[in-house]
Tab-separated table of C-alpha atoms in Angstrom:
chain	number	residue	atom	x	y	z
A	1	UNK	CA	1.433	-2.391	3.262
A	2	UNK	CA	-0.052	-5.787	2.907
A	3	UNK	CA	-0.255	-9.174	1.149
A	4	UNK	CA	-3.602	-10.470	-0.279
A	5	UNK	CA	-2.339	-13.147	-2.300
A	6	UNK	CA	0.217	-14.414	0.003
A	7	UNK	CA	0.351	-18.219	0.477
A	8	UNK	CA	1.126	-18.028	4.206
A	9	UNK	CA	-2.504	-17.530	5.408
A	10	UNK	CA	-3.608	-18.156	9.011
A	11	UNK	CA	-6.532	-20.306	9.039
A	12	UNK	CA	-8.897	-18.942	11.765
A	13	UNK	CA	-12.092	-20.883	11.603
A	14	UNK	CA	-14.870	-22.717	9.553
A	15	UNK	CA	-18.220	-21.802	10.941
A	16	UNK	CA	-21.770	-21.125	9.866
A	17	UNK	CA	-24.381	-18.981	11.311
A	18	UNK	CA	-28.167	-18.138	10.733
A	19	UNK	CA	-28.408	-14.880	9.099
A	20	UNK	CA	-30.040	-11.905	11.135
A	21	UNK	CA	-31.028	-9.174	9.003
A	22	UNK	CA	-32.566	-7.185	11.728
A	23	UNK	CA	-29.372	-6.727	13.694
A	24	UNK	CA	-27.588	-3.687	11.941
A	25	UNK	CA	-25.894	-1.090	13.962
A	26	UNK	CA	-23.494	0.279	11.266
A	27	UNK	CA	-25.333	3.644	10.993
A	28	UNK	CA	-25.460	3.924	14.921
A	29	UNK	CA	-21.577	3.261	15.105
A	30	UNK	CA	-20.919	5.800	12.340
A	31	UNK	CA	-22.732	8.349	14.303
A	32	UNK	CA	-20.756	7.584	17.502
A	33	UNK	CA	-17.328	8.004	15.634
A	34	UNK	CA	-16.183	11.278	17.153
A	35	UNK	CA	-12.579	11.172	15.925
A	36	UNK	CA	-13.040	12.239	12.350
A	37	UNK	CA	-10.646	14.897	11.448
A	38	UNK	CA	-11.036	17.628	8.969
A	39	UNK	CA	-7.758	16.813	7.249
A	40	UNK	CA	-8.694	16.374	3.695
A	41	UNK	CA	-12.134	17.901	4.032
A	42	UNK	CA	-12.102	19.499	0.493
A	43	UNK	CA	-12.068	22.970	1.911
A	44	UNK	CA	-9.715	25.434	-0.103
A	45	UNK	CA	-8.001	26.318	3.292
A	46	UNK	CA	-5.220	24.322	4.990
A	47	UNK	CA	-6.373	22.051	7.822
A	48	UNK	CA	-4.983	23.076	11.273
A	49	UNK	CA	-1.538	21.918	11.863
A	50	UNK	CA	-2.720	19.969	15.165
A	51	UNK	CA	-5.315	18.059	12.910
A	52	UNK	CA	-2.754	17.372	10.292
A	53	UNK	CA	-0.265	16.009	13.113
A	54	UNK	CA	-2.957	13.963	14.682
A	55	UNK	CA	-2.902	11.661	11.494
A	56	UNK	CA	0.713	10.955	11.670
A	57	UNK	CA	2.211	8.071	13.631
A	58	UNK	CA	3.741	8.922	16.779
A	59	UNK	CA	6.529	7.061	18.796
A	60	UNK	CA	4.810	4.494	21.153
A	61	UNK	CA	1.657	4.311	19.136
A	62	UNK	CA	0.113	0.915	18.476
A	63	UNK	CA	-2.564	1.385	15.854
A	64	UNK	CA	-3.247	-2.267	14.702
A	65	UNK	CA	-6.749	-3.403	15.350
A	66	UNK	CA	-7.246	-5.936	18.148
A	67	UNK	CA	-9.640	-8.239	16.786
A	68	UNK	CA	-10.817	-11.777	17.678
A	69	UNK	CA	-12.225	-14.519	15.228
A	70	UNK	CA	-15.785	-14.095	16.554
A	71	UNK	CA	-15.466	-10.126	15.811
A	72	UNK	CA	-14.766	-10.846	12.148
A	73	UNK	CA	-17.704	-13.375	11.721
A	74	UNK	CA	-19.959	-11.193	13.422
A	75	UNK	CA	-19.112	-8.254	11.376
A	76	UNK	CA	-19.619	-10.080	8.161
A	77	UNK	CA	-23.012	-11.587	9.131
A	78	UNK	CA	-24.312	-8.298	10.566
A	79	UNK	CA	-22.901	-5.873	7.959
A	80	UNK	CA	-22.893	-7.890	4.760
A	81	UNK	CA	-25.382	-10.802	5.471
A	82	UNK	CA	-22.419	-13.229	4.775
A	83	UNK	CA	-22.646	-16.860	6.349
A	84	UNK	CA	-19.129	-17.701	6.718
A	85	UNK	CA	-17.540	-20.979	5.393
A	86	UNK	CA	-14.038	-20.052	5.875
A	87	UNK	CA	-12.107	-17.220	7.195
A	88	UNK	CA	-8.259	-16.813	6.809
A	89	UNK	CA	-6.073	-13.795	8.158
A	90	UNK	CA	-3.836	-12.311	5.570
A	91	UNK	CA	-0.436	-10.918	6.537
A	92	UNK	CA	-0.736	-7.206	6.821
A	93	UNK	CA	1.393	-4.124	8.169
A	94	UNK	CA	-0.834	-2.255	10.505
A	95	UNK	CA	-4.492	-3.075	9.337
A	96	UNK	CA	-6.254	-6.416	9.808
A	97	UNK	CA	-7.280	-8.329	6.592
A	98	UNK	CA	-9.203	-11.376	6.289
A	99	UNK	CA	-9.795	-13.613	3.200
A	100	UNK	CA	-13.534	-14.539	3.307
A	101	UNK	CA	-15.427	-17.444	1.620
A	102	UNK	CA	-19.109	-17.350	2.052
A	103	UNK	CA	-21.324	-20.351	2.603
A	104	UNK	CA	-22.971	-20.748	-0.950
A	105	UNK	CA	-25.944	-22.862	0.584
A	106	UNK	CA	-27.151	-19.866	2.452
A	107	UNK	CA	-29.027	-17.231	0.279
A	108	UNK	CA	-27.781	-13.738	0.986
A	109	UNK	CA	-30.028	-10.960	-0.525
A	110	UNK	CA	-27.512	-8.184	0.524
A	111	UNK	CA	-25.009	-8.925	-2.184
A	112	UNK	CA	-26.567	-8.888	-5.552
A	113	UNK	CA	-23.403	-10.040	-7.606
A	114	UNK	CA	-21.412	-12.684	-5.757
A	115	UNK	CA	-17.572	-12.771	-6.109
A	116	UNK	CA	-16.640	-16.403	-6.966
A	117	UNK	CA	-13.223	-15.936	-5.547
A	118	UNK	CA	-14.137	-14.518	-2.298
A	119	UNK	CA	-13.858	-11.300	-0.324
A	120	UNK	CA	-11.280	-9.414	1.795
A	121	UNK	CA	-12.652	-8.023	4.974
A	122	UNK	CA	-10.431	-4.991	5.677
A	123	UNK	CA	-10.290	-3.610	9.325
A	124	UNK	CA	-8.409	-0.218	8.946
A	125	UNK	CA	-6.061	0.721	11.666
A	126	UNK	CA	-7.102	3.341	14.270
A	127	UNK	CA	-5.073	6.154	12.992
A	128	UNK	CA	-6.084	5.790	9.290
A	129	UNK	CA	-9.746	5.277	10.567
A	130	UNK	CA	-10.019	8.665	11.904
A	131	UNK	CA	-10.399	10.199	8.468
A	132	UNK	CA	-13.501	8.866	6.974
A	133	UNK	CA	-13.166	10.995	4.014
A	134	UNK	CA	-9.999	9.240	3.130
A	135	UNK	CA	-11.725	5.855	3.535
A	136	UNK	CA	-14.336	7.241	0.889
A	137	UNK	CA	-11.667	8.497	-1.244
A	138	UNK	CA	-9.803	4.968	-1.411
A	139	UNK	CA	-13.257	3.373	-2.253
A	140	UNK	CA	-13.876	5.801	-5.046
A	141	UNK	CA	-10.528	5.416	-6.558
A	142	UNK	CA	-10.932	1.696	-6.875
A	143	UNK	CA	-14.400	1.980	-8.206
A	144	UNK	CA	-12.965	4.697	-10.736
A	145	UNK	CA	-9.953	2.264	-11.988
A	146	UNK	CA	-12.504	-0.501	-12.346
A	147	UNK	CA	-14.355	1.460	-14.832
A	148	UNK	CA	-10.965	2.141	-16.587
A	149	UNK	CA	-10.300	-1.479	-17.022
A	150	UNK	CA	-7.589	-1.431	-14.277
A	151	UNK	CA	-7.899	-4.601	-12.221
A	152	UNK	CA	-8.045	-3.962	-8.730
A	153	UNK	CA	-10.450	-4.883	-5.682
A	154	UNK	CA	-13.913	-3.430	-5.871
A	155	UNK	CA	-15.726	-2.311	-2.636
A	156	UNK	CA	-18.930	-4.009	-1.766
A	157	UNK	CA	-21.837	-2.070	-0.411
A	158	UNK	CA	-23.076	-3.142	3.185
A	159	UNK	CA	-26.451	-3.542	4.528
A	160	UNK	CA	-26.942	0.383	4.751
A	161	UNK	CA	-25.751	0.884	1.205
A	162	UNK	CA	-22.528	2.236	2.200
A	163	UNK	CA	-19.003	1.122	1.106
A	164	UNK	CA	-17.720	1.309	4.637
A	165	UNK	CA	-18.876	1.632	8.333
A	166	UNK	CA	-17.151	2.700	11.461
A	167	UNK	CA	-17.148	-0.030	14.229
A	168	UNK	CA	-16.120	-0.065	17.780
A	169	UNK	CA	-13.983	-2.934	18.402
A	170	UNK	CA	-12.538	-3.389	21.886
A	171	UNK	CA	-13.475	0.235	22.552
A	172	UNK	CA	-11.595	1.485	19.554
A	173	UNK	CA	-13.157	2.930	16.193
A	174	UNK	CA	-11.955	1.141	13.162
A	175	UNK	CA	-13.278	1.827	9.534
A	176	UNK	CA	-14.563	-1.676	8.039
A	177	UNK	CA	-15.087	-2.464	4.484
A	178	UNK	CA	-15.436	-5.427	2.110
A	179	UNK	CA	-13.426	-5.804	-1.022
A	180	UNK	CA	-13.571	-8.355	-3.805
A	181	UNK	CA	-10.715	-10.626	-3.692
A	182	UNK	CA	-8.411	-10.306	-6.733
A	183	UNK	CA	-7.068	-13.986	-7.457
A	184	UNK	CA	-3.553	-14.650	-8.694
A	185	UNK	CA	0.016	-14.741	-7.524
A	186	UNK	CA	1.739	-11.873	-5.958
A	187	UNK	CA	4.905	-10.469	-7.518
A	188	UNK	CA	7.302	-11.568	-5.001
A	189	UNK	CA	6.152	-15.313	-5.515
A	190	UNK	CA	7.336	-15.559	-9.192
A	191	UNK	CA	10.830	-15.314	-10.741
A	192	UNK	CA	11.877	-11.808	-11.216
A	193	UNK	CA	12.851	-11.599	-14.949
A	194	UNK	CA	13.677	-8.442	-17.017
A	195	UNK	CA	10.464	-9.036	-18.975
A	196	UNK	CA	8.362	-8.625	-15.655
A	197	UNK	CA	10.529	-5.553	-14.614
A	198	UNK	CA	10.061	-3.853	-17.836
A	199	UNK	CA	6.181	-4.806	-17.825
A	200	UNK	CA	5.934	-3.582	-14.159
A	201	UNK	CA	7.232	-0.143	-15.313
A	202	UNK	CA	4.739	0.055	-18.207
A	203	UNK	CA	1.844	-0.960	-16.017
A	204	UNK	CA	2.654	1.593	-13.444
A	205	UNK	CA	2.931	4.377	-16.053
A	206	UNK	CA	-0.520	3.215	-17.441
A	207	UNK	CA	-2.030	3.190	-13.940
A	208	UNK	CA	-0.875	6.647	-13.190
A	209	UNK	CA	-2.162	7.854	-16.671
A	210	UNK	CA	-5.540	6.585	-15.559
A	211	UNK	CA	-5.097	8.300	-12.117
A	212	UNK	CA	-4.182	11.596	-13.656
A	213	UNK	CA	-7.938	12.459	-14.390
A	214	UNK	CA	-9.156	11.275	-10.824
A	215	UNK	CA	-9.671	13.724	-8.081
A	216	UNK	CA	-11.265	13.503	-4.620
A	217	UNK	CA	-11.467	16.394	-2.076
A	218	UNK	CA	-9.894	14.382	0.685
A	219	UNK	CA	-6.662	13.990	-1.264
A	220	UNK	CA	-6.029	17.727	-1.300
A	221	UNK	CA	-4.577	18.016	2.072
A	222	UNK	CA	-4.119	14.283	3.022
A	223	UNK	CA	-0.886	13.125	4.840
A	224	UNK	CA	0.251	9.881	6.424
A	225	UNK	CA	3.532	8.896	7.855
A	226	UNK	CA	4.269	6.786	4.705
A	227	UNK	CA	4.213	9.673	2.229
A	228	UNK	CA	7.765	10.138	0.968
A	229	UNK	CA	7.511	13.940	1.484
A	230	UNK	CA	7.286	12.978	5.284
A	231	UNK	CA	10.535	11.010	5.295
A	232	UNK	CA	11.963	13.794	7.658
A	233	UNK	CA	9.605	12.473	10.455
A	234	UNK	CA	11.385	9.231	10.347
A	235	UNK	CA	14.070	10.900	12.708
A	236	UNK	CA	11.534	10.472	15.557
A	237	UNK	CA	11.783	6.807	15.218
A	238	UNK	CA	15.486	6.238	14.668
A	239	UNK	CA	15.836	4.821	18.314
A	240	UNK	CA	14.586	1.691	16.840
A	241	UNK	CA	17.894	1.211	14.954
A	242	UNK	CA	20.314	-0.203	17.446
A	243	UNK	CA	23.451	-0.208	15.042
A	244	UNK	CA	25.080	3.241	15.267
A	245	UNK	CA	26.521	3.128	11.772
A	246	UNK	CA	23.275	2.336	10.250
A	247	UNK	CA	21.577	5.118	12.276
A	248	UNK	CA	24.039	7.585	10.974
A	249	UNK	CA	23.649	6.238	7.521
A	250	UNK	CA	19.790	7.028	7.846
A	251	UNK	CA	20.549	10.539	9.086
A	252	UNK	CA	22.797	11.268	6.208
A	253	UNK	CA	20.135	10.093	3.668
A	254	UNK	CA	17.377	12.051	5.339
A	255	UNK	CA	19.463	15.184	5.430
A	256	UNK	CA	20.372	14.838	1.646
A	257	UNK	CA	16.679	13.978	0.674
A	258	UNK	CA	15.599	17.166	2.286
A	259	UNK	CA	18.094	19.399	0.809
A	260	UNK	CA	18.179	17.858	-2.886
A	261	UNK	CA	14.471	16.936	-3.319
A	262	UNK	CA	11.998	18.242	-0.733
A	263	UNK	CA	13.578	21.718	-1.362
A	264	UNK	CA	12.167	21.688	-4.878
A	265	UNK	CA	9.120	19.484	-4.243
A	266	UNK	CA	6.840	22.429	-5.312
A	267	UNK	CA	8.329	22.365	-8.736
A	268	UNK	CA	7.447	18.652	-9.458
A	269	UNK	CA	4.428	17.279	-11.207
A	270	UNK	CA	1.873	16.282	-8.798
A	271	UNK	CA	-1.206	14.197	-9.195
A	272	UNK	CA	-2.948	11.265	-7.447
A	273	UNK	CA	-0.469	8.228	-7.127
A	274	UNK	CA	-0.953	4.677	-5.814
A	275	UNK	CA	1.950	5.232	-3.463
A	276	UNK	CA	2.842	1.793	-2.639
A	277	UNK	CA	3.560	-0.273	-5.859
A	278	UNK	CA	5.541	-3.040	-4.271
A	279	UNK	CA	6.094	-6.713	-4.550
A	280	UNK	CA	3.194	-7.538	-2.243
A	281	UNK	CA	0.665	-5.249	-4.049
A	282	UNK	CA	1.146	-6.428	-7.641
A	283	UNK	CA	-1.051	-9.476	-8.869
A	284	UNK	CA	0.392	-11.456	-11.620
A	285	UNK	CA	-0.629	-14.306	-13.912
A	286	UNK	CA	1.054	-16.568	-16.384
A	287	UNK	CA	1.952	-15.159	-19.714
A	288	UNK	CA	0.728	-16.964	-22.737
A	289	UNK	CA	4.075	-18.639	-23.312
A	290	UNK	CA	3.921	-20.069	-19.777
A	291	UNK	CA	7.438	-19.031	-18.959
A	292	UNK	CA	6.927	-15.460	-17.902
A	293	UNK	CA	4.298	-13.668	-16.140
A	294	UNK	CA	2.133	-10.665	-16.930
A	295	UNK	CA	0.922	-7.993	-14.519
A	296	UNK	CA	-2.797	-8.744	-13.900
A	297	UNK	CA	-3.943	-6.027	-11.232
A	298	UNK	CA	-2.847	-4.042	-8.278
A	299	UNK	CA	-4.040	-3.872	-4.747
A	300	UNK	CA	-3.868	-1.973	-1.482
A	301	UNK	CA	-4.774	1.702	-2.064
A	302	UNK	CA	-4.111	2.694	1.755
A	303	UNK	CA	-1.103	4.945	0.715
A	304	UNK	CA	-2.745	6.598	-2.303
A	305	UNK	CA	-2.229	10.387	-1.958
A	306	UNK	CA	-1.774	13.457	-4.239
A	307	UNK	CA	1.974	13.597	-4.372
A	308	UNK	CA	4.805	14.084	-6.872
A	309	UNK	CA	4.654	11.590	-9.603
A	310	UNK	CA	8.381	11.293	-9.151
A	311	UNK	CA	7.818	9.765	-5.708
A	312	UNK	CA	5.556	7.005	-7.398
A	313	UNK	CA	8.355	6.069	-9.541
A	314	UNK	CA	10.955	6.236	-6.783
A	315	UNK	CA	8.831	4.064	-4.488
A	316	UNK	CA	8.291	1.460	-7.074
A	317	UNK	CA	11.883	1.417	-8.268
A	318	UNK	CA	12.937	0.674	-4.758
A	319	UNK	CA	10.937	-2.365	-4.350
A	320	UNK	CA	11.842	-3.699	-7.875
A	321	UNK	CA	15.496	-3.570	-7.110
A	322	UNK	CA	14.945	-5.131	-3.629
A	323	UNK	CA	13.011	-8.094	-5.324
A	324	UNK	CA	15.765	-8.352	-8.170
A	325	UNK	CA	18.580	-7.978	-5.773
A	326	UNK	CA	20.351	-5.946	-8.349
A	327	UNK	CA	20.767	-2.172	-8.664
A	328	UNK	CA	21.101	-2.446	-12.463
A	329	UNK	CA	17.578	-3.977	-12.643
A	330	UNK	CA	16.180	-0.552	-11.868
A	331	UNK	CA	17.149	0.673	-15.208
A	332	UNK	CA	14.919	-2.031	-16.979
A	333	UNK	CA	12.038	-0.906	-14.781
A	334	UNK	CA	12.629	2.707	-15.520
A	335	UNK	CA	12.768	1.927	-19.288
A	336	UNK	CA	9.361	0.439	-19.318
A	337	UNK	CA	7.850	3.325	-17.296
A	338	UNK	CA	9.573	5.906	-19.636
A	339	UNK	CA	8.315	3.968	-22.778
A	340	UNK	CA	4.685	5.319	-21.613
A	341	UNK	CA	5.508	8.495	-19.710
A	342	UNK	CA	9.098	9.900	-20.308
A	343	UNK	CA	11.183	10.946	-17.255
A	344	UNK	CA	13.132	14.270	-17.510
A	345	UNK	CA	16.769	14.352	-17.089
A	346	UNK	CA	16.221	16.502	-14.004
A	347	UNK	CA	13.716	14.291	-12.421
A	348	UNK	CA	16.051	11.282	-13.079
A	349	UNK	CA	18.697	12.980	-11.070
A	350	UNK	CA	16.371	13.000	-8.047
A	351	UNK	CA	15.451	9.337	-8.307
A	352	UNK	CA	18.487	8.008	-6.384
A	353	UNK	CA	17.580	10.210	-3.440
A	354	UNK	CA	13.902	9.120	-3.476
A	355	UNK	CA	15.011	5.328	-3.545
A	356	UNK	CA	17.385	5.916	-0.620
A	357	UNK	CA	14.732	7.879	1.499
A	358	UNK	CA	12.242	5.044	0.859
A	359	UNK	CA	14.700	2.463	1.973
A	360	UNK	CA	15.331	4.334	5.178
A	361	UNK	CA	11.662	4.947	5.743
A	362	UNK	CA	10.701	1.296	5.151
A	363	UNK	CA	13.690	-0.119	7.284
A	364	UNK	CA	13.222	2.213	10.204
A	365	UNK	CA	9.500	2.015	10.434
A	366	UNK	CA	9.640	-1.648	10.021
A	367	UNK	CA	12.031	-1.971	12.876
A	368	UNK	CA	9.671	0.249	15.023
A	369	UNK	CA	6.497	-1.561	14.218
A	370	UNK	CA	8.141	-4.814	14.929
A	371	UNK	CA	9.259	-3.825	18.468
A	372	UNK	CA	5.469	-3.374	19.066
A	373	UNK	CA	4.561	-6.787	17.225
A	374	UNK	CA	7.610	-8.965	17.675
A	375	UNK	CA	5.836	-12.172	16.388
A	376	UNK	CA	4.968	-10.303	13.005
A	377	UNK	CA	7.948	-11.238	10.849
A	378	UNK	CA	6.447	-9.857	7.833
A	379	UNK	CA	7.495	-6.452	9.089
A	380	UNK	CA	11.010	-7.416	8.776
A	381	UNK	CA	10.657	-8.850	5.268
A	382	UNK	CA	12.791	-6.368	3.645
A	383	UNK	CA	15.473	-5.730	6.460
A	384	UNK	CA	18.457	-7.855	5.245
A	385	UNK	CA	18.149	-7.083	1.610
A	386	UNK	CA	17.049	-3.346	2.242
A	387	UNK	CA	20.211	-2.548	4.367
A	388	UNK	CA	22.427	-4.223	1.622
A	389	UNK	CA	20.708	-2.390	-0.959
A	390	UNK	CA	20.917	1.080	0.735
A	391	UNK	CA	24.717	0.604	1.705
A	392	UNK	CA	25.588	-0.340	-1.841
A	393	UNK	CA	23.611	2.464	-3.310
A	394	UNK	CA	24.713	5.232	-0.874
A	395	UNK	CA	28.241	4.083	-0.017
A	396	UNK	CA	29.497	2.336	-3.301
A	397	UNK	CA	27.411	3.416	-6.285
A	398	UNK	CA	25.843	6.827	-5.722
A	399	UNK	CA	28.005	8.516	-8.291
A	400	UNK	CA	27.573	5.958	-10.865
A	401	UNK	CA	23.965	4.672	-10.501
A	402	UNK	CA	22.440	7.077	-13.057
A	403	UNK	CA	24.699	5.612	-15.762
A	404	UNK	CA	24.013	2.159	-14.472
A	405	UNK	CA	20.235	2.502	-14.859
A	406	UNK	CA	20.500	4.308	-18.251
A	407	UNK	CA	22.834	1.480	-19.699
A	408	UNK	CA	20.645	-1.293	-18.320
A	409	UNK	CA	17.568	0.138	-19.848
A	410	UNK	CA	19.237	0.772	-22.984
A	411	UNK	CA	20.623	-2.812	-23.381
A	412	UNK	CA	17.251	-4.254	-22.613
A	413	UNK	CA	15.527	-2.164	-25.267
A	414	UNK	CA	18.027	-2.959	-28.002
A	415	UNK	CA	18.182	-6.768	-27.372
A	416	UNK	CA	16.506	-8.977	-30.018
A	417	UNK	CA	14.345	-10.981	-27.825
A	418	UNK	CA	12.838	-9.020	-24.693
């Protein structure tokens, strides 16, 4: 859950250093990491329940890395040979991300092909850092998609030739990696038109078509708090919702999602999905007509998993309607997706439950995490619009929303000028 192309960047420093190639402890710190779990270890057997549970967020946990500006620049110099000209922190949910520009006057033999747009140093939260195999899986999926002509960040090898290392920062182990920065605007920074909504659906379907042939052993048993199948665990965080009526609404949605969707989850089509195709993870660029925008690429594979494809659609649909501030707009997005990958009538009937469940998941966990980091207003970015959309969907339009989406999609497809 992050914003790489957000204009609200916090300028941290502009410094230069002398490169010291001899100082490299990446391998040593990797060996020191004693908290790697066997979840997603590629074995045919299920991981022990206690190990799976250890990878899920617990109430009271604060997993965000505690990093100082000097830590960032030291990591860059030591691991990647980068002499920094500018570092800016990028808004993020529970990781720490930094936009990096290197000093072009200092020769760096560790990076063969330099990215002219800069890099993102990603310091993963302590919970996700426990599973190194998932870190590797995320790197591999980005490398795979890049070969499939899907524009996404490409990982950069460090001084040890690895795409990540585990570093001790303030006494806690965090996975650290460097990714190429994808330039452009993010989805939420541009006008939301039906053209963009339809194209977003098309793009996601093409992305999932490419992901269908990707596999990695770590994803076979991978689970995180943000997977839609883990929505029932949100009950543990409902104490963060102070409004009683809203809390009861959340409980209703979770109960219904369990009984209507999770009860049949084994019958749904599963594959590797992006898992968080939202307004902050979609990079756009001006269309040739200069009035619309085209999808350029996708970022943030932190929620990638092997899950029902329907959940991919439901999650994306949620954020499309949040940005458009209109329930009917979801039909245009669905029409775009279905133009590439048809959705069965049975699965269409489950989508409204998926949307409501994702809204609850996002709203509750956002409130909880904000209680730990009250100065990070990014965590509350969807609160007002999210509660409004949830109440409208669940209380006012639940019985009619399927027809609403169908009609909106049909109207867009039949209009003369899309």
